[in-house]
PDB file of C-alpha atoms in Angstrom:
ATOM      1  CA  LYS A   1      -2.773 -13.609   9.897  1.00  0.00           C
ATOM      2  CA  GLN A   2      -3.289 -12.552   6.294  1.00  0.00           C
ATOM      3  CA  GLU A   3       0.146 -13.602   4.399  1.00  0.00           C
ATOM      4  CA  VAL A   4       0.597 -12.588   1.320  1.00  0.00           C
ATOM      5  CA  THR A   5       3.053 -13.817  -1.535  1.00  0.00           C
ATOM      6  CA  GLN A   6       4.498 -12.271  -4.626  1.00  0.00           C
ATOM      7  CA  ILE A   7       6.412 -13.990  -7.505  1.00  0.00           C
ATOM      8  CA  PRO A   8       8.826 -13.428  -9.220  1.00  0.00           C
ATOM      9  CA  ALA A   9      10.609 -10.541  -6.554  1.00  0.00           C
ATOM     10  CA  ALA A  10      11.736  -9.095  -9.830  1.00  0.00           C
ATOM     11  CA  LEU A  11      11.375  -9.809 -13.897  1.00  0.00           C
ATOM     12  CA  SER A  12      12.822  -8.536 -17.211  1.00  0.00           C
ATOM     13  CA  VAL A  13      11.634  -9.080 -20.158  1.00  0.00           C
ATOM     14  CA  PRO A  14      11.754  -7.250 -23.844  1.00  0.00           C
ATOM     15  CA  GLU A  15       9.264  -4.647 -25.030  1.00  0.00           C
ATOM     16  CA  GLY A  16       6.290  -6.013 -26.738  1.00  0.00           C
ATOM     17  CA  GLU A  17       5.971  -9.992 -24.125  1.00  0.00           C
ATOM     18  CA  ASN A  18       3.060 -10.617 -22.350  1.00  0.00           C
ATOM     19  CA  LEU A  19       3.395 -11.455 -18.936  1.00  0.00           C
ATOM     20  CA  VAL A  20       1.777 -12.739 -15.567  1.00  0.00           C
ATOM     21  CA  LEU A  21       2.532 -11.686 -11.963  1.00  0.00           C
ATOM     22  CA  ASN A  22       1.508 -14.075  -9.378  1.00  0.00           C
ATOM     23  CA  CYS A  23      -0.111 -13.293  -6.344  1.00  0.00           C
ATOM     24  CA  SER A  24      -0.858 -15.481  -3.384  1.00  0.00           C
ATOM     25  CA  PHE A  25      -2.821 -15.944  -0.180  1.00  0.00           C
ATOM     26  CA  THR A  26      -3.276 -17.573   2.811  1.00  0.00           C
ATOM     27  CA  ASP A  27      -6.926 -16.939   4.065  1.00  0.00           C
ATOM     28  CA  SER A  28      -9.991 -16.985   1.836  1.00  0.00           C
ATOM     29  CA  ALA A  29     -12.085 -15.091   3.820  1.00  0.00           C
ATOM     30  CA  ILE A  30     -11.114 -11.753   1.781  1.00  0.00           C
ATOM     31  CA  TYR A  31     -13.726  -8.578   1.165  1.00  0.00           C
ATOM     32  CA  ASN A  32     -11.285  -7.601  -2.160  1.00  0.00           C
ATOM     33  CA  LEU A  33      -7.758  -7.971  -4.177  1.00  0.00           C
ATOM     34  CA  GLN A  34      -6.196  -5.045  -5.113  1.00  0.00           C
ATOM     35  CA  TRP A  35      -2.973  -4.216  -7.777  1.00  0.00           C
ATOM     36  CA  PHE A  36      -0.730  -1.608  -6.942  1.00  0.00           C
ATOM     37  CA  ARG A  37       1.193   0.062  -9.129  1.00  0.00           C
ATOM     38  CA  GLN A  38       4.642   1.683  -7.656  1.00  0.00           C
ATOM     39  CA  ASP A  39       7.033   4.050  -9.623  1.00  0.00           C
ATOM     40  CA  PRO A  40      10.433   4.971  -7.616  1.00  0.00           C
ATOM     41  CA  GLY A  41       9.867   6.911  -5.040  1.00  0.00           C
ATOM     42  CA  LYS A  42       6.612   7.852  -5.641  1.00  0.00           C
ATOM     43  CA  GLY A  43       3.037   6.089  -3.992  1.00  0.00           C
ATOM     44  CA  LEU A  44       1.044   3.625  -5.134  1.00  0.00           C
ATOM     45  CA  THR A  45      -1.172   4.050  -7.831  1.00  0.00           C
ATOM     46  CA  SER A  46      -4.105   1.577  -8.012  1.00  0.00           C
ATOM     47  CA  LEU A  47      -4.805  -0.834 -11.181  1.00  0.00           C
ATOM     48  CA  LEU A  48      -7.524  -3.005 -10.564  1.00  0.00           C
ATOM     49  CA  LEU A  49      -9.576  -4.077  -7.574  1.00  0.00           C
ATOM     50  CA  ILE A  50     -11.823  -7.371  -7.992  1.00  0.00           C
ATOM     51  CA  GLN A  51     -14.414  -8.304  -5.333  1.00  0.00           C
ATOM     52  CA  SER A  52     -14.259 -11.292  -3.627  1.00  0.00           C
ATOM     53  CA  SER A  53     -17.401 -12.064  -5.409  1.00  0.00           C
ATOM     54  CA  GLN A  54     -15.747 -11.775  -9.020  1.00  0.00           C
ATOM     55  CA  ARG A  55     -13.722 -13.945 -11.113  1.00  0.00           C
ATOM     56  CA  GLU A  56     -11.450 -11.027 -13.091  1.00  0.00           C
ATOM     57  CA  GLN A  57     -10.979  -7.326 -13.480  1.00  0.00           C
ATOM     58  CA  THR A  58      -9.649  -5.868 -17.027  1.00  0.00           C
ATOM     59  CA  SER A  59      -7.994  -2.728 -17.752  1.00  0.00           C
ATOM     60  CA  GLY A  60      -6.920  -1.886 -21.432  1.00  0.00           C
ATOM     61  CA  ARG A  61      -3.673  -3.891 -21.528  1.00  0.00           C
ATOM     62  CA  LEU A  62      -4.043  -5.440 -17.795  1.00  0.00           C
ATOM     63  CA  ASN A  63      -6.249  -8.498 -16.915  1.00  0.00           C
ATOM     64  CA  ALA A  64      -6.561  -9.685 -13.468  1.00  0.00           C
ATOM     65  CA  SER A  65      -7.968 -12.826 -12.240  1.00  0.00           C
ATOM     66  CA  LEU A  66      -8.929 -13.983  -8.281  1.00  0.00           C
ATOM     67  CA  ASP A  67      -9.047 -17.369  -7.698  1.00  0.00           C
ATOM     68  CA  LYS A  68     -10.439 -16.883  -3.790  1.00  0.00           C
ATOM     69  CA  SER A  69     -10.808 -20.721  -3.660  1.00  0.00           C
ATOM     70  CA  SER A  70      -6.811 -21.427  -4.187  1.00  0.00           C
ATOM     71  CA  GLY A  71      -6.057 -18.387  -2.929  1.00  0.00           C
ATOM     72  CA  ARG A  72      -4.090 -16.890  -5.877  1.00  0.00           C
ATOM     73  CA  SER A  73      -4.159 -14.140  -7.879  1.00  0.00           C
ATOM     74  CA  THR A  74      -2.629 -13.096 -11.656  1.00  0.00           C
ATOM     75  CA  LEU A  75      -1.979 -10.135 -13.223  1.00  0.00           C
ATOM     76  CA  TYR A  76      -1.632 -10.443 -16.911  1.00  0.00           C
ATOM     77  CA  ILE A  77       0.194  -8.088 -18.895  1.00  0.00           C
ATOM     78  CA  ALA A  78      -0.472  -7.986 -22.668  1.00  0.00           C
ATOM     79  CA  ALA A  79       1.850  -6.345 -24.806  1.00  0.00           C
ATOM     80  CA  SER A  80       4.554  -5.154 -22.661  1.00  0.00           C
ATOM     81  CA  GLN A  81       5.941  -1.827 -22.702  1.00  0.00           C
ATOM     82  CA  PRO A  82       9.168   0.382 -21.221  1.00  0.00           C
ATOM     83  CA  GLY A  83       6.659   2.395 -19.256  1.00  0.00           C
ATOM     84  CA  ASP A  84       5.315  -0.871 -18.018  1.00  0.00           C
ATOM     85  CA  SER A  85       8.695  -0.841 -15.974  1.00  0.00           C
ATOM     86  CA  ALA A  86       7.784  -0.270 -12.317  1.00  0.00           C
ATOM     87  CA  THR A  87       7.010  -2.380  -9.275  1.00  0.00           C
ATOM     88  CA  TYR A  88       3.733  -3.995  -8.661  1.00  0.00           C
ATOM     89  CA  LEU A  89       2.155  -4.714  -5.937  1.00  0.00           C
ATOM     90  CA  CYS A  90      -0.801  -6.986  -4.619  1.00  0.00           C
ATOM     91  CA  ALA A  91      -2.938  -6.303  -1.490  1.00  0.00           C
ATOM     92  CA  VAL A  92      -5.626  -8.758   0.194  1.00  0.00           C
ATOM     93  CA  ARG A  93      -7.932  -6.980   2.244  1.00  0.00           C
ATOM     94  CA  THR A  94      -9.430  -9.282   5.546  1.00  0.00           C
ATOM     95  CA  GLY A  95     -11.292  -6.979   7.886  1.00  0.00           C
ATOM     96  CA  ASN A  96      -9.753  -2.946   8.361  1.00  0.00           C
ATOM     97  CA  ASP A  97      -6.508  -3.528   7.111  1.00  0.00           C
ATOM     98  CA  MET A  98      -5.653  -4.721   3.741  1.00  0.00           C
ATOM     99  CA  ARG A  99      -2.006  -6.928   3.500  1.00  0.00           C
ATOM    100  CA  PHE A 100       0.730  -6.418   0.882  1.00  0.00           C
ATOM    101  CA  GLY A 101       2.836  -8.536  -0.791  1.00  0.00           C
ATOM    102  CA  ALA A 102       6.691  -7.180  -1.335  1.00  0.00           C
ATOM    103  CA  GLY A 103       5.981  -6.378  -4.816  1.00  0.00           C
ATOM    104  CA  THR A 104       7.683  -8.092  -8.412  1.00  0.00           C
ATOM    105  CA  ARG A 105       9.637  -5.168  -9.641  1.00  0.00           C
ATOM    106  CA  LEU A 106       9.296  -5.212 -13.705  1.00  0.00           C
ATOM    107  CA  THR A 107      11.874  -4.262 -16.228  1.00  0.00           C
ATOM    108  CA  VAL A 108      10.643  -3.429 -19.522  1.00  0.00           C
ATOM    109  CA  LYS A 109      13.596  -3.393 -22.127  1.00  0.00           C
ATOM    110  CA  PRO A 110      13.266  -1.591 -25.426  1.00  0.00           C
TER     111      PRO A 110
ATOM    112  CA  GLY B   1      -9.002  17.432  -3.191  1.00  0.00           C
ATOM    113  CA  ALA B   2      -8.555  15.557  -5.929  1.00  0.00           C
ATOM    114  CA  GLY B   3      -6.263  13.269  -4.156  1.00  0.00           C
ATOM    115  CA  VAL B   4      -4.587  12.187  -1.167  1.00  0.00           C
ATOM    116  CA  SER B   5      -1.973  14.546  -0.320  1.00  0.00           C
ATOM    117  CA  GLN B   6       0.759  14.500   2.362  1.00  0.00           C
ATOM    118  CA  SER B   7       3.265  16.588   3.675  1.00  0.00           C
ATOM    119  CA  PRO B   8       5.983  17.221   4.253  1.00  0.00           C
ATOM    120  CA  SER B   9       7.434  14.639   1.309  1.00  0.00           C
ATOM    121  CA  ASN B  10      10.587  14.883   2.707  1.00  0.00           C
ATOM    122  CA  LYS B  11      12.196  14.706   6.465  1.00  0.00           C
ATOM    123  CA  VAL B  12      15.162  14.818   8.041  1.00  0.00           C
ATOM    124  CA  THR B  13      15.771  15.095  11.460  1.00  0.00           C
ATOM    125  CA  GLU B  14      18.398  13.918  14.406  1.00  0.00           C
ATOM    126  CA  LYS B  15      17.363  10.987  16.455  1.00  0.00           C
ATOM    127  CA  GLY B  16      15.928  11.779  19.760  1.00  0.00           C
ATOM    128  CA  LYS B  17      13.638  14.388  17.972  1.00  0.00           C
ATOM    129  CA  ASP B  18      10.106  14.427  17.670  1.00  0.00           C
ATOM    130  CA  VAL B  19       7.886  14.296  14.165  1.00  0.00           C
ATOM    131  CA  GLU B  20       4.384  15.076  12.822  1.00  0.00           C
ATOM    132  CA  LEU B  21       3.464  13.421   9.355  1.00  0.00           C
ATOM    133  CA  ARG B  22       0.252  14.519   7.855  1.00  0.00           C
ATOM    134  CA  CYS B  23      -2.166  13.403   5.219  1.00  0.00           C
ATOM    135  CA  ASP B  24      -5.440  15.188   4.093  1.00  0.00           C
ATOM    136  CA  PRO B  25      -7.224  11.993   2.599  1.00  0.00           C
ATOM    137  CA  ILE B  26     -10.008  12.246  -0.487  1.00  0.00           C
ATOM    138  CA  SER B  27     -12.854  14.395   0.430  1.00  0.00           C
ATOM    139  CA  GLY B  28     -15.824  12.406   1.833  1.00  0.00           C
ATOM    140  CA  HIS B  29     -13.850   9.071   2.536  1.00  0.00           C
ATOM    141  CA  THR B  30     -14.187   7.749   5.751  1.00  0.00           C
ATOM    142  CA  ALA B  31     -11.136   5.026   6.201  1.00  0.00           C
ATOM    143  CA  LEU B  32      -7.971   6.152   6.696  1.00  0.00           C
ATOM    144  CA  TYR B  33      -4.791   4.254   6.806  1.00  0.00           C
ATOM    145  CA  TRP B  34      -1.226   4.845   7.219  1.00  0.00           C
ATOM    146  CA  TYR B  35       1.352   2.483   5.912  1.00  0.00           C
ATOM    147  CA  ARG B  36       4.980   2.509   6.258  1.00  0.00           C
ATOM    148  CA  GLN B  37       7.778   1.648   3.867  1.00  0.00           C
ATOM    149  CA  SER B  38      11.282   0.360   4.506  1.00  0.00           C
ATOM    150  CA  LEU B  39      13.992   0.239   1.727  1.00  0.00           C
ATOM    151  CA  GLY B  40      13.578  -2.870   0.279  1.00  0.00           C
ATOM    152  CA  GLN B  41      10.568  -3.780   2.177  1.00  0.00           C
ATOM    153  CA  GLY B  42       6.764  -4.466   1.366  1.00  0.00           C
ATOM    154  CA  LEU B  43       4.476  -2.331   3.332  1.00  0.00           C
ATOM    155  CA  GLU B  44       3.197  -2.787   6.893  1.00  0.00           C
ATOM    156  CA  PHE B  45       0.197  -1.699   8.290  1.00  0.00           C
ATOM    157  CA  LEU B  46       0.488   0.945  11.152  1.00  0.00           C
ATOM    158  CA  ILE B  47      -3.093   1.998  12.383  1.00  0.00           C
ATOM    159  CA  TYR B  48      -7.066   2.449  10.219  1.00  0.00           C
ATOM    160  CA  PHE B  49      -9.453   4.849  10.857  1.00  0.00           C
ATOM    161  CA  GLN B  50     -13.068   3.980  10.555  1.00  0.00           C
ATOM    162  CA  GLY B  51     -15.453   7.115  10.917  1.00  0.00           C
ATOM    163  CA  ASN B  52     -15.787   8.395  14.671  1.00  0.00           C
ATOM    164  CA  SER B  53     -14.401   4.388  15.377  1.00  0.00           C
ATOM    165  CA  ALA B  54     -11.935   3.219  18.091  1.00  0.00           C
ATOM    166  CA  PRO B  55      -8.639   3.074  15.809  1.00  0.00           C
ATOM    167  CA  ASP B  56      -7.471   0.103  14.743  1.00  0.00           C
ATOM    168  CA  LYS B  57      -3.866   0.344  16.066  1.00  0.00           C
ATOM    169  CA  SER B  58      -2.709  -2.746  15.870  1.00  0.00           C
ATOM    170  CA  GLY B  59       0.192  -2.474  13.639  1.00  0.00           C
ATOM    171  CA  LEU B  60       2.010   0.669  15.625  1.00  0.00           C
ATOM    172  CA  PRO B  61       5.278  -0.623  16.485  1.00  0.00           C
ATOM    173  CA  SER B  62       5.937   1.026  19.696  1.00  0.00           C
ATOM    174  CA  ASP B  63       4.113   3.558  21.780  1.00  0.00           C
ATOM    175  CA  ARG B  64       6.316   5.985  20.545  1.00  0.00           C
ATOM    176  CA  PHE B  65       3.813   6.014  17.733  1.00  0.00           C
ATOM    177  CA  SER B  66       0.268   8.201  17.581  1.00  0.00           C
ATOM    178  CA  ALA B  67      -2.062   8.761  15.441  1.00  0.00           C
ATOM    179  CA  GLU B  68      -4.864  10.957  15.613  1.00  0.00           C
ATOM    180  CA  ARG B  69      -7.863  11.834  13.124  1.00  0.00           C
ATOM    181  CA  THR B  70      -9.174  15.337  13.908  1.00  0.00           C
ATOM    182  CA  GLY B  71     -13.452  16.033  12.506  1.00  0.00           C
ATOM    183  CA  GLY B  72     -12.892  12.795  10.029  1.00  0.00           C
ATOM    184  CA  SER B  73     -11.130  14.120   7.925  1.00  0.00           C
ATOM    185  CA  VAL B  74      -7.144  15.292   8.465  1.00  0.00           C
ATOM    186  CA  SER B  75      -4.746  12.854  10.057  1.00  0.00           C
ATOM    187  CA  THR B  76      -1.412  13.151  11.955  1.00  0.00           C
ATOM    188  CA  LEU B  77       1.570  10.562  12.765  1.00  0.00           C
ATOM    189  CA  THR B  78       3.071  11.058  15.096  1.00  0.00           C
ATOM    190  CA  ILE B  79       6.901   9.714  16.059  1.00  0.00           C
ATOM    191  CA  GLN B  80       8.035  10.887  19.561  1.00  0.00           C
ATOM    192  CA  ARG B  81      11.909  10.247  20.556  1.00  0.00           C
ATOM    193  CA  THR B  82      12.957   8.777  16.862  1.00  0.00           C
ATOM    194  CA  GLN B  83      15.054   6.439  16.056  1.00  0.00           C
ATOM    195  CA  GLN B  84      17.500   5.104  12.911  1.00  0.00           C
ATOM    196  CA  GLU B  85      15.080   2.393  12.683  1.00  0.00           C
ATOM    197  CA  ASP B  86      12.596   4.864  11.559  1.00  0.00           C
ATOM    198  CA  SER B  87      13.831   5.835   9.026  1.00  0.00           C
ATOM    199  CA  ALA B  88      11.016   4.377   5.921  1.00  0.00           C
ATOM    200  CA  VAL B  89       8.254   6.349   3.400  1.00  0.00           C
ATOM    201  CA  TYR B  90       5.454   6.671   5.334  1.00  0.00           C
ATOM    202  CA  LEU B  91       2.311   6.125   3.082  1.00  0.00           C
ATOM    203  CA  CYS B  92      -1.061   7.322   3.328  1.00  0.00           C
ATOM    204  CA  ALA B  93      -4.597   5.781   2.512  1.00  0.00           C
ATOM    205  CA  SER B  94      -7.994   6.848   2.101  1.00  0.00           C
ATOM    206  CA  SER B  95     -11.302   4.967   1.004  1.00  0.00           C
ATOM    207  CA  ALA B  96     -14.714   5.357   0.798  1.00  0.00           C
ATOM    208  CA  LEU B  97     -16.672   3.579   3.251  1.00  0.00           C
ATOM    209  CA  GLY B  98     -17.165  -0.344   2.790  1.00  0.00           C
ATOM    210  CA  GLY B  99     -14.971  -3.154   2.503  1.00  0.00           C
ATOM    211  CA  GLY B 100     -15.086  -2.718  -1.143  1.00  0.00           C
ATOM    212  CA  SER B 101     -13.797   0.286  -2.172  1.00  0.00           C
ATOM    213  CA  PRO B 102     -10.090   0.443  -3.358  1.00  0.00           C
ATOM    214  CA  LEU B 103      -7.731   2.531  -1.436  1.00  0.00           C
ATOM    215  CA  HIS B 104      -5.853   5.437  -3.023  1.00  0.00           C
ATOM    216  CA  PHE B 105      -2.906   6.241  -1.559  1.00  0.00           C
ATOM    217  CA  GLY B 106      -0.392   9.514  -2.191  1.00  0.00           C
ATOM    218  CA  ASN B 107       3.044   9.718  -2.312  1.00  0.00           C
ATOM    219  CA  GLY B 108       4.235   9.522   1.166  1.00  0.00           C
ATOM    220  CA  THR B 109       6.709  11.238   3.403  1.00  0.00           C
ATOM    221  CA  ARG B 110      10.263  10.279   2.833  1.00  0.00           C
ATOM    222  CA  LEU B 111      11.787   9.883   6.587  1.00  0.00           C
ATOM    223  CA  THR B 112      15.129  10.727   7.572  1.00  0.00           C
ATOM    224  CA  VAL B 113      16.675   9.975  10.717  1.00  0.00           C
ATOM    225  CA  THR B 114      20.168  10.692  10.936  1.00  0.00           C
TER     226      THR B 114
END
């Protein structure tokens, strides 16, 4: 059974810092890995999707990498802003469903 | 529609009552998922529909939970004889055909069982 772990569970940084969120998974036979953002009381917003054959994806200040063989992904956020404050979730698709990590709660202080 | 739509956004019910939660996926998306998110917890997979195939119900926590998807579009998640531990946010997601397609989530239904 696929297990997805995210560290750290919470992170607080001053505005402007670059930061890295980590995601690890136990079964490397994945279709893809997706990073989401969740604001309080809201659903999930897709940030980046990395297919199993890809190494990374970039969108604006966000860059996600995937090392399937070692079961790891990182989400890099450059020049963080207070508006980046949210919970970030990674999810791995193996078969029909996607397995989610518990998330990293990010706070960016002005 | 433009996105995944869920209704109601909030539902308060008494213990023992039945509830129905609705999900309207993005038009043309053949895959539909239900997840549950309890307070401070990660997302728990409940059920998956793909086209006309038999649904994957492996995540349903008990036989009080059931879901259907009519006409390959709208889905209803039903919880019978609700218990307090059923209180959570129920999230629906859809994706286009294919394992490489991203999931798109609705805003969820917050269920409170009193």
